[in-house]
Coordinates of C-alpha atoms in Angstrom, one line a residue:
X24 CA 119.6 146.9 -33.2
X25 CA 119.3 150.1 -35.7
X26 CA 115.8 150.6 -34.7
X27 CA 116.8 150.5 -31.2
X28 CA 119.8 152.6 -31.8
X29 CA 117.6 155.4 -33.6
X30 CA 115.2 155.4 -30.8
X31 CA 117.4 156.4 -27.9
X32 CA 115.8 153.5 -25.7
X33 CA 117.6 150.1 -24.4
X34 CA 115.1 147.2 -24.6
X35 CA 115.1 143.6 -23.9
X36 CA 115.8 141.5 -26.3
X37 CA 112.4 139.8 -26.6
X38 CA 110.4 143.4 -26.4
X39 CA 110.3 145.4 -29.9
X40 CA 109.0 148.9 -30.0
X41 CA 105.8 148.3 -30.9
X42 CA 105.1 146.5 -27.7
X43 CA 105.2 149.9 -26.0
X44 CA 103.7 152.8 -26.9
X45 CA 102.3 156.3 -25.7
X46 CA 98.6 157.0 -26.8
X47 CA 97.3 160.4 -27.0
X48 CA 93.2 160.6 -26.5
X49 CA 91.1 163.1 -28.2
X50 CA 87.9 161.4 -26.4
X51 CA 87.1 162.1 -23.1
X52 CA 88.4 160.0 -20.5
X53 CA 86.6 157.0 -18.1
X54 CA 83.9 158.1 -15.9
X55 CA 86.6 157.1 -13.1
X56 CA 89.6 159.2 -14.4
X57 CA 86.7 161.9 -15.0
X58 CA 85.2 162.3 -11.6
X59 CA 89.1 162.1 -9.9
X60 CA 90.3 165.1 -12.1
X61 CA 87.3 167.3 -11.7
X62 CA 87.4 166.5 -7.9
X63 CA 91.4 168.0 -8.1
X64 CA 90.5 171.2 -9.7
X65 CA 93.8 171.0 -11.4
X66 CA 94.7 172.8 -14.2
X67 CA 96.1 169.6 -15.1
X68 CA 92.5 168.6 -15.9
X69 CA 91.8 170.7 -19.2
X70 CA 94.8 168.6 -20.7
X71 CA 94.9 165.0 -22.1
X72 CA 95.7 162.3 -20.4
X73 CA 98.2 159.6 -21.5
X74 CA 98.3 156.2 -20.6
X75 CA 100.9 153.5 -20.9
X76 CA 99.6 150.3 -23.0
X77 CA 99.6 146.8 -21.4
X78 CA 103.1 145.2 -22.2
X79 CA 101.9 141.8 -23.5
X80 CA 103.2 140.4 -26.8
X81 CA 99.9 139.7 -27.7
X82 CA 98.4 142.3 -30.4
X83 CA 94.8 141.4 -29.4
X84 CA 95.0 141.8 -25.5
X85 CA 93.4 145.0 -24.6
X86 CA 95.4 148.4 -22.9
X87 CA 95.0 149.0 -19.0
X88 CA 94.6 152.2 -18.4
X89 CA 96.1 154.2 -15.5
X90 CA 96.7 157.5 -13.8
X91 CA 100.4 158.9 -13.9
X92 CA 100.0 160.6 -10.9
X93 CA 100.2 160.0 -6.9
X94 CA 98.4 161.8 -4.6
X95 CA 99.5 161.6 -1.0
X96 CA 96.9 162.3 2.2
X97 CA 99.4 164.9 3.9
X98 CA 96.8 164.7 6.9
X99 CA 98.4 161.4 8.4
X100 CA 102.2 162.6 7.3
X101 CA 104.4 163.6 10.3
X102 CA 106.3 166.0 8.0
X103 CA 108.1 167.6 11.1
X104 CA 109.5 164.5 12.1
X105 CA 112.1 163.9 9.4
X106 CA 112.9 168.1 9.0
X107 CA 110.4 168.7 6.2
X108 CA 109.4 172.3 7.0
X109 CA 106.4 173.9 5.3
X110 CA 106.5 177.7 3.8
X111 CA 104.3 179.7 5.5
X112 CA 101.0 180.9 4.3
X113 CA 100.4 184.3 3.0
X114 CA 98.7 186.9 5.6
X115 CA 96.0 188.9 4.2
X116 CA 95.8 192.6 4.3
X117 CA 94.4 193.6 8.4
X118 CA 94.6 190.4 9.7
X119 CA 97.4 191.0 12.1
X120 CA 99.7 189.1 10.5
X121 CA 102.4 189.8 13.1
X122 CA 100.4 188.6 15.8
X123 CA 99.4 185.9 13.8
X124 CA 102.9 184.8 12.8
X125 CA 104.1 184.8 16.7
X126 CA 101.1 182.7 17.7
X127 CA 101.8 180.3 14.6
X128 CA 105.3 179.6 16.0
X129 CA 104.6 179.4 19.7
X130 CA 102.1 176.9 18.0
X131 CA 104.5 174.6 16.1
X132 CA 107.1 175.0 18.5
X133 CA 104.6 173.2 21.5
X134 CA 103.1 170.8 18.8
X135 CA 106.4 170.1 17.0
X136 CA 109.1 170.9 18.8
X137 CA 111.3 173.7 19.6
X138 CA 113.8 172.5 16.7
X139 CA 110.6 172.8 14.1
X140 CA 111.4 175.3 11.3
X141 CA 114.9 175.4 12.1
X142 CA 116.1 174.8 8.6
X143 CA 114.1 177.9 7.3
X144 CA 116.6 180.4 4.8
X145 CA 117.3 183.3 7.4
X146 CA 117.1 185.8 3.7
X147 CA 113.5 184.4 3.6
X148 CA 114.4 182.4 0.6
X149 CA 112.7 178.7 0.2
X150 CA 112.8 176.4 3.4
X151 CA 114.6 173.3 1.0
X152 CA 117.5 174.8 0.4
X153 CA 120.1 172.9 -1.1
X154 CA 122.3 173.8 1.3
X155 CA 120.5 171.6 4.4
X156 CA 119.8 168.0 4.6
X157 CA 115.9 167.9 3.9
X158 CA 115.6 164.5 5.0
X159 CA 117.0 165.0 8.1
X160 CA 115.7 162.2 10.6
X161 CA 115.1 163.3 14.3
X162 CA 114.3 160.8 17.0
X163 CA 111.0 161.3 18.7
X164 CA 111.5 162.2 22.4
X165 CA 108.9 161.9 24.9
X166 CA 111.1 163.4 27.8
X167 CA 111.3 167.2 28.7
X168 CA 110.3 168.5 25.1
X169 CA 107.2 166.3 24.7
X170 CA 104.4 167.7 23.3
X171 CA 102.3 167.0 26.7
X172 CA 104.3 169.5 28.2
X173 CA 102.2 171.7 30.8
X174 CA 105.3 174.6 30.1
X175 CA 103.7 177.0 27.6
X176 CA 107.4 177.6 26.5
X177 CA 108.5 174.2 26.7
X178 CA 111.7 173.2 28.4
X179 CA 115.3 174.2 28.1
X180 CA 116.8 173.1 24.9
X181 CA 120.0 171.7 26.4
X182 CA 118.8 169.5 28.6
X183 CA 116.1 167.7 25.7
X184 CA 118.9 165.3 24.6
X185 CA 120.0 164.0 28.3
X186 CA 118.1 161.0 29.3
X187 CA 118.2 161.3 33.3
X188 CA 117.9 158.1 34.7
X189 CA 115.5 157.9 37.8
X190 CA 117.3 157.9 41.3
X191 CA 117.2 154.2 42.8
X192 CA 115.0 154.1 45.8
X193 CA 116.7 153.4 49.0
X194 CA 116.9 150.1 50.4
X195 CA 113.6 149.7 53.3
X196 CA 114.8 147.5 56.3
X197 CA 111.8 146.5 58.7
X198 CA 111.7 148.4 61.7
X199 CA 110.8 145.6 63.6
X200 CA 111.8 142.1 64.8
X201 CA 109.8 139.3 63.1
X202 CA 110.8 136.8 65.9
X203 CA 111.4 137.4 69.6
X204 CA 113.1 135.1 71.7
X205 CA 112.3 135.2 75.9
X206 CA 116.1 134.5 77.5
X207 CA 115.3 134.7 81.0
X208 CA 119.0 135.1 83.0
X209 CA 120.8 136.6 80.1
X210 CA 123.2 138.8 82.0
X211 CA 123.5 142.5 81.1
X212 CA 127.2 142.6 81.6
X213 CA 129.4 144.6 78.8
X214 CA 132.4 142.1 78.9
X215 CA 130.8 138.8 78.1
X216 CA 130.5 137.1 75.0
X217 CA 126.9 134.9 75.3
X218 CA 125.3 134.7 72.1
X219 CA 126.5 133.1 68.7
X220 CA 124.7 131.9 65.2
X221 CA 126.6 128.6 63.4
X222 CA 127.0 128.0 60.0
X223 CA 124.0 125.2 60.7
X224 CA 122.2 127.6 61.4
X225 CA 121.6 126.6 64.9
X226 CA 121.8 129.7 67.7
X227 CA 123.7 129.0 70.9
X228 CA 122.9 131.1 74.3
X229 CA 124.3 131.4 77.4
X230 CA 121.7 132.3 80.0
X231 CA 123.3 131.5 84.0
X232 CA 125.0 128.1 84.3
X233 CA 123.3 126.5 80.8
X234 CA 123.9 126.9 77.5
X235 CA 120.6 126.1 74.7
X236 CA 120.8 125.3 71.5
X237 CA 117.9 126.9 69.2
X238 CA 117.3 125.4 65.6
X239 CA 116.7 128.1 63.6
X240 CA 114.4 125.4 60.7
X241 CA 112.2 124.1 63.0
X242 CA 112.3 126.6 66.5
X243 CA 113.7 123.4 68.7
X244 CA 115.1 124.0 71.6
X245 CA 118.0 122.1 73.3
X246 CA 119.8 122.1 76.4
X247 CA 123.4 121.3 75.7
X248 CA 125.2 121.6 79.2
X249 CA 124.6 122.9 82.9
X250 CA 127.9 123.8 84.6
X251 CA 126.6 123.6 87.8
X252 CA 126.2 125.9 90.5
X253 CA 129.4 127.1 91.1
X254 CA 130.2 127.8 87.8
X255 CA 128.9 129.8 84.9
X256 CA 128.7 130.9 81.1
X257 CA 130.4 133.8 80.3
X258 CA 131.2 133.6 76.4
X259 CA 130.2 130.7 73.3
X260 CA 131.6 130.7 70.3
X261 CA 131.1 127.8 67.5
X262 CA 133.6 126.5 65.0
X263 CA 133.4 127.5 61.6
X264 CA 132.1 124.7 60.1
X265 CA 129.4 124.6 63.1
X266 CA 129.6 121.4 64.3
X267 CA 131.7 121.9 68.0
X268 CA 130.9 124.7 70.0
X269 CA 133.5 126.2 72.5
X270 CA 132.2 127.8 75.7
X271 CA 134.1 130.1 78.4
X272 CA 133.7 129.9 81.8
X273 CA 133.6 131.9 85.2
X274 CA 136.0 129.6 86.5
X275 CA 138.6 130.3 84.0
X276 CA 138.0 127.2 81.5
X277 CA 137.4 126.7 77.8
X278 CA 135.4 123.9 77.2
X279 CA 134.5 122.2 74.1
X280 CA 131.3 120.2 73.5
X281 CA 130.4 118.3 70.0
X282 CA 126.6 119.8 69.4
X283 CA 125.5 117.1 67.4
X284 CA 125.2 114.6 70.0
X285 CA 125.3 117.1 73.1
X286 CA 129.2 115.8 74.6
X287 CA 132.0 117.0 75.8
X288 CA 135.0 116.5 74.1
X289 CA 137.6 118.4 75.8
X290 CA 138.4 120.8 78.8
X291 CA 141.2 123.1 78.7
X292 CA 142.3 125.6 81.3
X293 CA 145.5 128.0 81.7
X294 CA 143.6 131.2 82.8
X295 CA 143.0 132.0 85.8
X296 CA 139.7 134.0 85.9
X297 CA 136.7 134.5 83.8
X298 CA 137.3 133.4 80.5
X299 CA 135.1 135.9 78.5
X300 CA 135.7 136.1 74.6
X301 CA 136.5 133.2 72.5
X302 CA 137.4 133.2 68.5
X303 CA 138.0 130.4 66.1
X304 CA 140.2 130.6 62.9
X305 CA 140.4 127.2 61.0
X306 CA 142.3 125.2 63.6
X307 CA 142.8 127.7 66.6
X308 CA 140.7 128.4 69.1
X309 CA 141.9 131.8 70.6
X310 CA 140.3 132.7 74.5
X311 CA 140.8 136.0 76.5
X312 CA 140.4 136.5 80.0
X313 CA 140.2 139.3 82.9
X314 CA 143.5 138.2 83.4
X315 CA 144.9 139.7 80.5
X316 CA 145.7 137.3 78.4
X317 CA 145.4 135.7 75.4
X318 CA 145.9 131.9 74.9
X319 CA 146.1 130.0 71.8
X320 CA 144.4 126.3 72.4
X321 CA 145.0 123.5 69.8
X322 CA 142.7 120.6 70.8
X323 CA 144.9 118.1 68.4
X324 CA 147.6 118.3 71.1
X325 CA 147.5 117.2 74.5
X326 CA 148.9 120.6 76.4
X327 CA 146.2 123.3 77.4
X328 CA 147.1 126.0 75.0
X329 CA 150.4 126.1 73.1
X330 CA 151.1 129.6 73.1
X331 CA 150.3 132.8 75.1
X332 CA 149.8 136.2 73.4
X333 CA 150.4 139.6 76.7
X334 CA 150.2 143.1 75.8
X335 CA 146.8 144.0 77.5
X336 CA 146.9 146.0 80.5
X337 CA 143.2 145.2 81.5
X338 CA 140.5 142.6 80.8
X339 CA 140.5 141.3 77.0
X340 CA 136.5 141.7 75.7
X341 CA 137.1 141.5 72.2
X342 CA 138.9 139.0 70.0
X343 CA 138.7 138.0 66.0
X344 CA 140.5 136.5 63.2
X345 CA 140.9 137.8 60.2
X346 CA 139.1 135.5 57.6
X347 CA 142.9 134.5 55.9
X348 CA 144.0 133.3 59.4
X349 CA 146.9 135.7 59.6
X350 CA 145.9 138.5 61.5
X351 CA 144.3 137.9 65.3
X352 CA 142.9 141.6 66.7
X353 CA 142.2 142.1 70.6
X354 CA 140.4 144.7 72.3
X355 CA 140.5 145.3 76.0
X356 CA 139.5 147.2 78.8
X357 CA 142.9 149.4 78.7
X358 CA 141.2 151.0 75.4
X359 CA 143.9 149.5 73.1
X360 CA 143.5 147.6 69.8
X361 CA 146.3 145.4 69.6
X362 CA 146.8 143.2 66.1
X363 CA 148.8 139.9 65.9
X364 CA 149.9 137.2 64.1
X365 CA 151.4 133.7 65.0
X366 CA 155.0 134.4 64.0
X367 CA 155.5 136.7 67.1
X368 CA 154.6 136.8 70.8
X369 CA 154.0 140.1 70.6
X370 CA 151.6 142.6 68.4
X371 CA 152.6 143.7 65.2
X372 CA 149.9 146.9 65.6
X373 CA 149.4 148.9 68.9
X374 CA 146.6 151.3 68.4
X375 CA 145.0 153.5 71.2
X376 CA 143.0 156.1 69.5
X377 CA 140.1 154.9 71.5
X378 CA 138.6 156.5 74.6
X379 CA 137.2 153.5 76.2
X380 CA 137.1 149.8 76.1
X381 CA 136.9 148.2 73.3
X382 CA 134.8 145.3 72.8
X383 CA 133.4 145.6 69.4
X384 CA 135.6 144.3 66.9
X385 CA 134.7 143.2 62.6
X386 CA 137.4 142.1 59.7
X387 CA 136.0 143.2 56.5
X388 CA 134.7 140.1 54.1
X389 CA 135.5 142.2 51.2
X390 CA 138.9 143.8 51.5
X391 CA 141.6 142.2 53.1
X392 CA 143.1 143.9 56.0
X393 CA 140.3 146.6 56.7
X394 CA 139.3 146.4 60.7
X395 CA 136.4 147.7 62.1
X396 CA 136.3 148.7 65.8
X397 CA 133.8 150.3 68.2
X398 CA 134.9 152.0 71.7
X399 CA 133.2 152.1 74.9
X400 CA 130.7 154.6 76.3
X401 CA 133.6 157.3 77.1
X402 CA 134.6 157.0 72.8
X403 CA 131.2 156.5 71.0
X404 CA 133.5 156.0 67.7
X405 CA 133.6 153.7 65.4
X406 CA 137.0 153.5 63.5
X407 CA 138.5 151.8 60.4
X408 CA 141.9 151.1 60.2
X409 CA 144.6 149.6 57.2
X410 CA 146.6 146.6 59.0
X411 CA 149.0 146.8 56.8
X412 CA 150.5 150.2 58.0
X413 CA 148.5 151.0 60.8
X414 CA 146.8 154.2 59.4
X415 CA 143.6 154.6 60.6
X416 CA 141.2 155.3 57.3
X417 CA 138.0 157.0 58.9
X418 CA 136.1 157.2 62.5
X419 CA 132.6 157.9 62.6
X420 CA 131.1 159.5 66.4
X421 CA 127.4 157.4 67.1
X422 CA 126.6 158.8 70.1
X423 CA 126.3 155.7 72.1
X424 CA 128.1 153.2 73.7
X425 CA 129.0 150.8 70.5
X426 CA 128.5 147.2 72.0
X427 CA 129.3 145.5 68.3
X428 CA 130.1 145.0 65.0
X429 CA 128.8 142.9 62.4
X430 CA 130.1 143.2 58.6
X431 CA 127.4 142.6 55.7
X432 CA 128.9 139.2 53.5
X433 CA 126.4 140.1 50.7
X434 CA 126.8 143.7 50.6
X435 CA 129.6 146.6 51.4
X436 CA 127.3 147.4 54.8
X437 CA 128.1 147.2 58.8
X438 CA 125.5 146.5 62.0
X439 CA 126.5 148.1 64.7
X440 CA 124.5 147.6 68.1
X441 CA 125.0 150.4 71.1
X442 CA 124.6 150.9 74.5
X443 CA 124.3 154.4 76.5
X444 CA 122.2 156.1 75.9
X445 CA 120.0 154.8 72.6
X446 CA 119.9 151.2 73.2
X447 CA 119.3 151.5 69.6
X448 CA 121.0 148.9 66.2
X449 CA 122.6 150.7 63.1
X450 CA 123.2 149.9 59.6
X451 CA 125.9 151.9 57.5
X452 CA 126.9 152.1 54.4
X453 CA 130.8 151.4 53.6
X454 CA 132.9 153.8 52.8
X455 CA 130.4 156.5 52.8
X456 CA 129.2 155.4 56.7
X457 CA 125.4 156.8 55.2
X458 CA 122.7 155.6 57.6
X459 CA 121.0 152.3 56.2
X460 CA 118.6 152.1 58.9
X461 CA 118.2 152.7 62.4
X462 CA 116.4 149.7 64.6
X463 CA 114.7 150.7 68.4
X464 CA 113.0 147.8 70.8
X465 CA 115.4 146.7 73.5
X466 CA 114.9 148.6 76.8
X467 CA 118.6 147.6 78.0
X468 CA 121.3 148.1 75.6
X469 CA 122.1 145.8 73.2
X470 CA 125.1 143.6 74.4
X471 CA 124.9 141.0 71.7
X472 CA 125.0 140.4 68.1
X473 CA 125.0 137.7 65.8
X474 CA 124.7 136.5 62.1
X475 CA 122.6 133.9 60.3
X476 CA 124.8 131.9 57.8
X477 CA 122.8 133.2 54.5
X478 CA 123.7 136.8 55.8
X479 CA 120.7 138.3 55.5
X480 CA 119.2 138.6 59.4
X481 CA 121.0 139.5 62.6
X482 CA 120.0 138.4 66.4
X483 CA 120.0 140.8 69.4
X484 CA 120.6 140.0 72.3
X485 CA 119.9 142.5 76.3
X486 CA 119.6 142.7 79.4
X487 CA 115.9 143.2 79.0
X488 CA 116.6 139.4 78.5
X489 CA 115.0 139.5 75.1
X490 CA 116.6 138.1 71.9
X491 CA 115.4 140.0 68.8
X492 CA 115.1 138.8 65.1
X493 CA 116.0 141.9 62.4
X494 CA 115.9 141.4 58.7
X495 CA 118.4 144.1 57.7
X496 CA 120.7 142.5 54.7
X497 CA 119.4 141.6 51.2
X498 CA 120.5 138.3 49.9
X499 CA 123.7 137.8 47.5
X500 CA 121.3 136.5 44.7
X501 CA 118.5 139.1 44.6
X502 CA 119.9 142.4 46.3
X503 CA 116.5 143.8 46.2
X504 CA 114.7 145.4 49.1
X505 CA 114.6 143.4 52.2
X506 CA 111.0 142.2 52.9
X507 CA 109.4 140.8 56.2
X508 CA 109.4 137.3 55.3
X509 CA 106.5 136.7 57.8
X510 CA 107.2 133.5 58.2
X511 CA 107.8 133.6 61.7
X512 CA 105.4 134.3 64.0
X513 CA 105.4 138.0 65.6
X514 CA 104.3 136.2 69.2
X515 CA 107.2 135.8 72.0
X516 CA 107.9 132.2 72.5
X517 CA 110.9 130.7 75.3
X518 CA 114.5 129.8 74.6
X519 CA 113.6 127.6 77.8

């Protein structure tokens, strides 16, 4: 412990001095050592080397003898990224060095980086001064400052820290139908109500005195029901859960037919002329007429409808639930929007901002109490309205006769199909009523519109008695792009 003590250095205990010791050489050193040092050219070379003996406890084992020195390769170094900042060389006498020192920054600042150099001493004193963080690590950006840069200046400084992330590419709808149906008779009459899309995904069409049942899976066609020839369809509207379909009748009936095995199941009457709109909620079926009215049919009682809704001044052409089954809205040919509910025989909204009829009529999927509606040629508007006070929330002009209205289940987006003068269908975006997409191809105006049960493709029916196939809504799972499917053919083939 003396020895140790005397010595100034703390060993183990099972190492004594004499296992380590500093030898001084008089010869000349290995041919190795030799031709490293006179390949440095250091005045480090005219001195003598030490070495450091091998620590073994054996006397006889023979020292390894090393450099004390590491030499770095400074060529594969990327001194600049961690701050380390090199003193500039000396400029010889006539060389220009001004010139020379404005070409060596522009230089470092493309190479490097505008920040390279920034921690020089502004007195000119040394670049590591204690007084900035040598080390300092900076990420590595290949954005506005990289070193591909075409700029000969680079870019603004500011802006090298902001990661702008690339605008996302609007969503492409195909600009035309991937299935077209022939509908020969399908009556180019504002007012009626003829096609409709179940939620088993089976299309029903009223064309004359038939209605036809087309299976979307497998393109079957069936006829469901002839109502003779002094009678004839004038609206079709399935339940929700798409197993009985109701259909309205020139005569002034409602009747409803189980689809499944093609049969009537009831008949109701109590208006007294064309019966032209018909809407479901869960256990009401709801049917206006050019009479005026509005009757409420419940096909678990006996009676033909069990109550009767008046306030229209003019043919009703429009009628929905709202998806809670609180709210029923009506439009009619006396402009009006009227909104009601079962509690009261009369509405609990009267609103008449529209300019014409109003046929078009959409509850929003995704907040409760918005209404869509769409006026006649005279309006061109489409308008949202707040049920719950009445105010009306925003009106778009489109320039055409709106026809319909279709919300988007999947995404915040309306359809609406027109009239005068475009004959042309429309996709929005909600609230910002942005243009989606605008579909051309019927000659007549587009009178009918319906929706597939996955949401993503809409039907069109015209009086060019064509029914057109539009993929226009992305699916819930994957709102990607929407793609032409192509699984249909492009060819026309007959509803009959």
């Amino acid at each position: 412990m003396e020895s140790r003590r005397k010595s100034g250095i703390n060993l183990p205990p099972t190492m004594s001095e004499t296992t380590l010791r500093l030898d001084a050489f008089s010869s000349p050193p290995s041919s190795k050592l030799r031709s490293r040092t006179s390949n440095l050219g250091s005045p480090m070379s005219n001195r003598s080397p030490r070495t450091i003996s091998n620590l073994s406890s054996s006397p006889s084992s023979k020292s390894a003898t090393c450099s004390d020195r590491f030499i770095p390769c400074r060529s594969s170094s990327r001194l600049h990224t961690f701050g380390l900042v090199e003193k500039a060389s000396p400029v010889k006498e006539g060389s220009g060095g001004t010139n020379n020192d404005a070409y060596s920054r522009l230089l470092k600042s493309e190479l490097f980086g505008p920040d390279y150099g920034c921690f020089s001493s502004p007195a000119g004193g040394s670049p590591m001064s204690p007084s900035k963080n040598m080390l300092r690590f900076k990420t590595e950006n290949s954005g506005p400052n990289s070193p591909y840069s075409p700029s000969v200046l680079g870019q603004d400084t500011s802006l090298s820290n902001e990661v702008s992330a690339p605008p996302k590419p609007p969503r492409k709808v195909p600009k035309t139908p991937h299935k077209v149906l022939d509908a020969p008779a399908l009556q180019d009459d504002f007012y009626l109500n003829l096609v409709d899309w179940s939620s088993q995904n089976v299309l029903a069409v009223g064309l004359g005195t038939c209605v036809y049942l087309w299976t979307a899976s497998n393109s079957r066609v069936t006829k469901l029901c002839d109502l003779g020839p002094t009678d004839s369809v004038c609206s079709v509207q399935w339940t929700r859960e798409g197993s009985y379909i109701s259909i309205g009748t020139s005569l002034g009936q409602v009747q409803v037919w189980d689809a499944t095995q093609c049969k009537k199941v009831r008949t109701l009457g109590g208006h007294q002329t064309r019966t032209g709109v018909l809407a479901w909620s869960s256990r009401i079926l709801s049917s206006g007429s050019r009479d005026r009215n509005i009757l409420q049919h419940d096909i678990r009682v006996p009676s033909d409808f069990v109550s009767k809704f008046v306030g229209h001044k003019s043919e009703v052409c429009g009628l929905k639930w709202s998806h809670d089954d609180r709210e029923l809205a009506s439009g009619g040919n006396d402009n009006q929007l009227l909104v009601w509910n079962l509690r009261s025989q009369q509405p609990v909204l009267k609103l008449t901002e529209h300019n014409a009829a109003v046929k078009a009529i959409a509850w929003s999927p995704h907040q409760c109490g918005l209404l869509a509606s769409g006026g006649g040629t005279a309006d061109r508007c489409i308008r949202f309205w707040n049920t719950t006070n009445g105010n009306q929330l925003n009106h778009m002009d489109t320039g055409s006769q709106v026809c319909n209205l279709a919300w988007s289940r999947n995404v915040n987006e309306i359809v609406s199909t027109h009239g005068y003068s475009q004959n042309q269908i429309m996709v929005w975006k909600y609230p910002s009523m942005s243009k989606v997409a605008t579909l051309t191809g019927h000659s007549l105006r587009v009178l009918y519109l319906a929706m597939s049960p996955d949401g993503q493709t809409i039907v069109t029916g015209a009086g060019d008695e064509t029914l057109r196939f539009w993929n226009v809504f992305p699916s819930v799972k994957t709102p990607a792009a929407v793609k032409d499917t192509g699984l249909w053919s492009l060819g026309r083939t007959h509803i009959r």
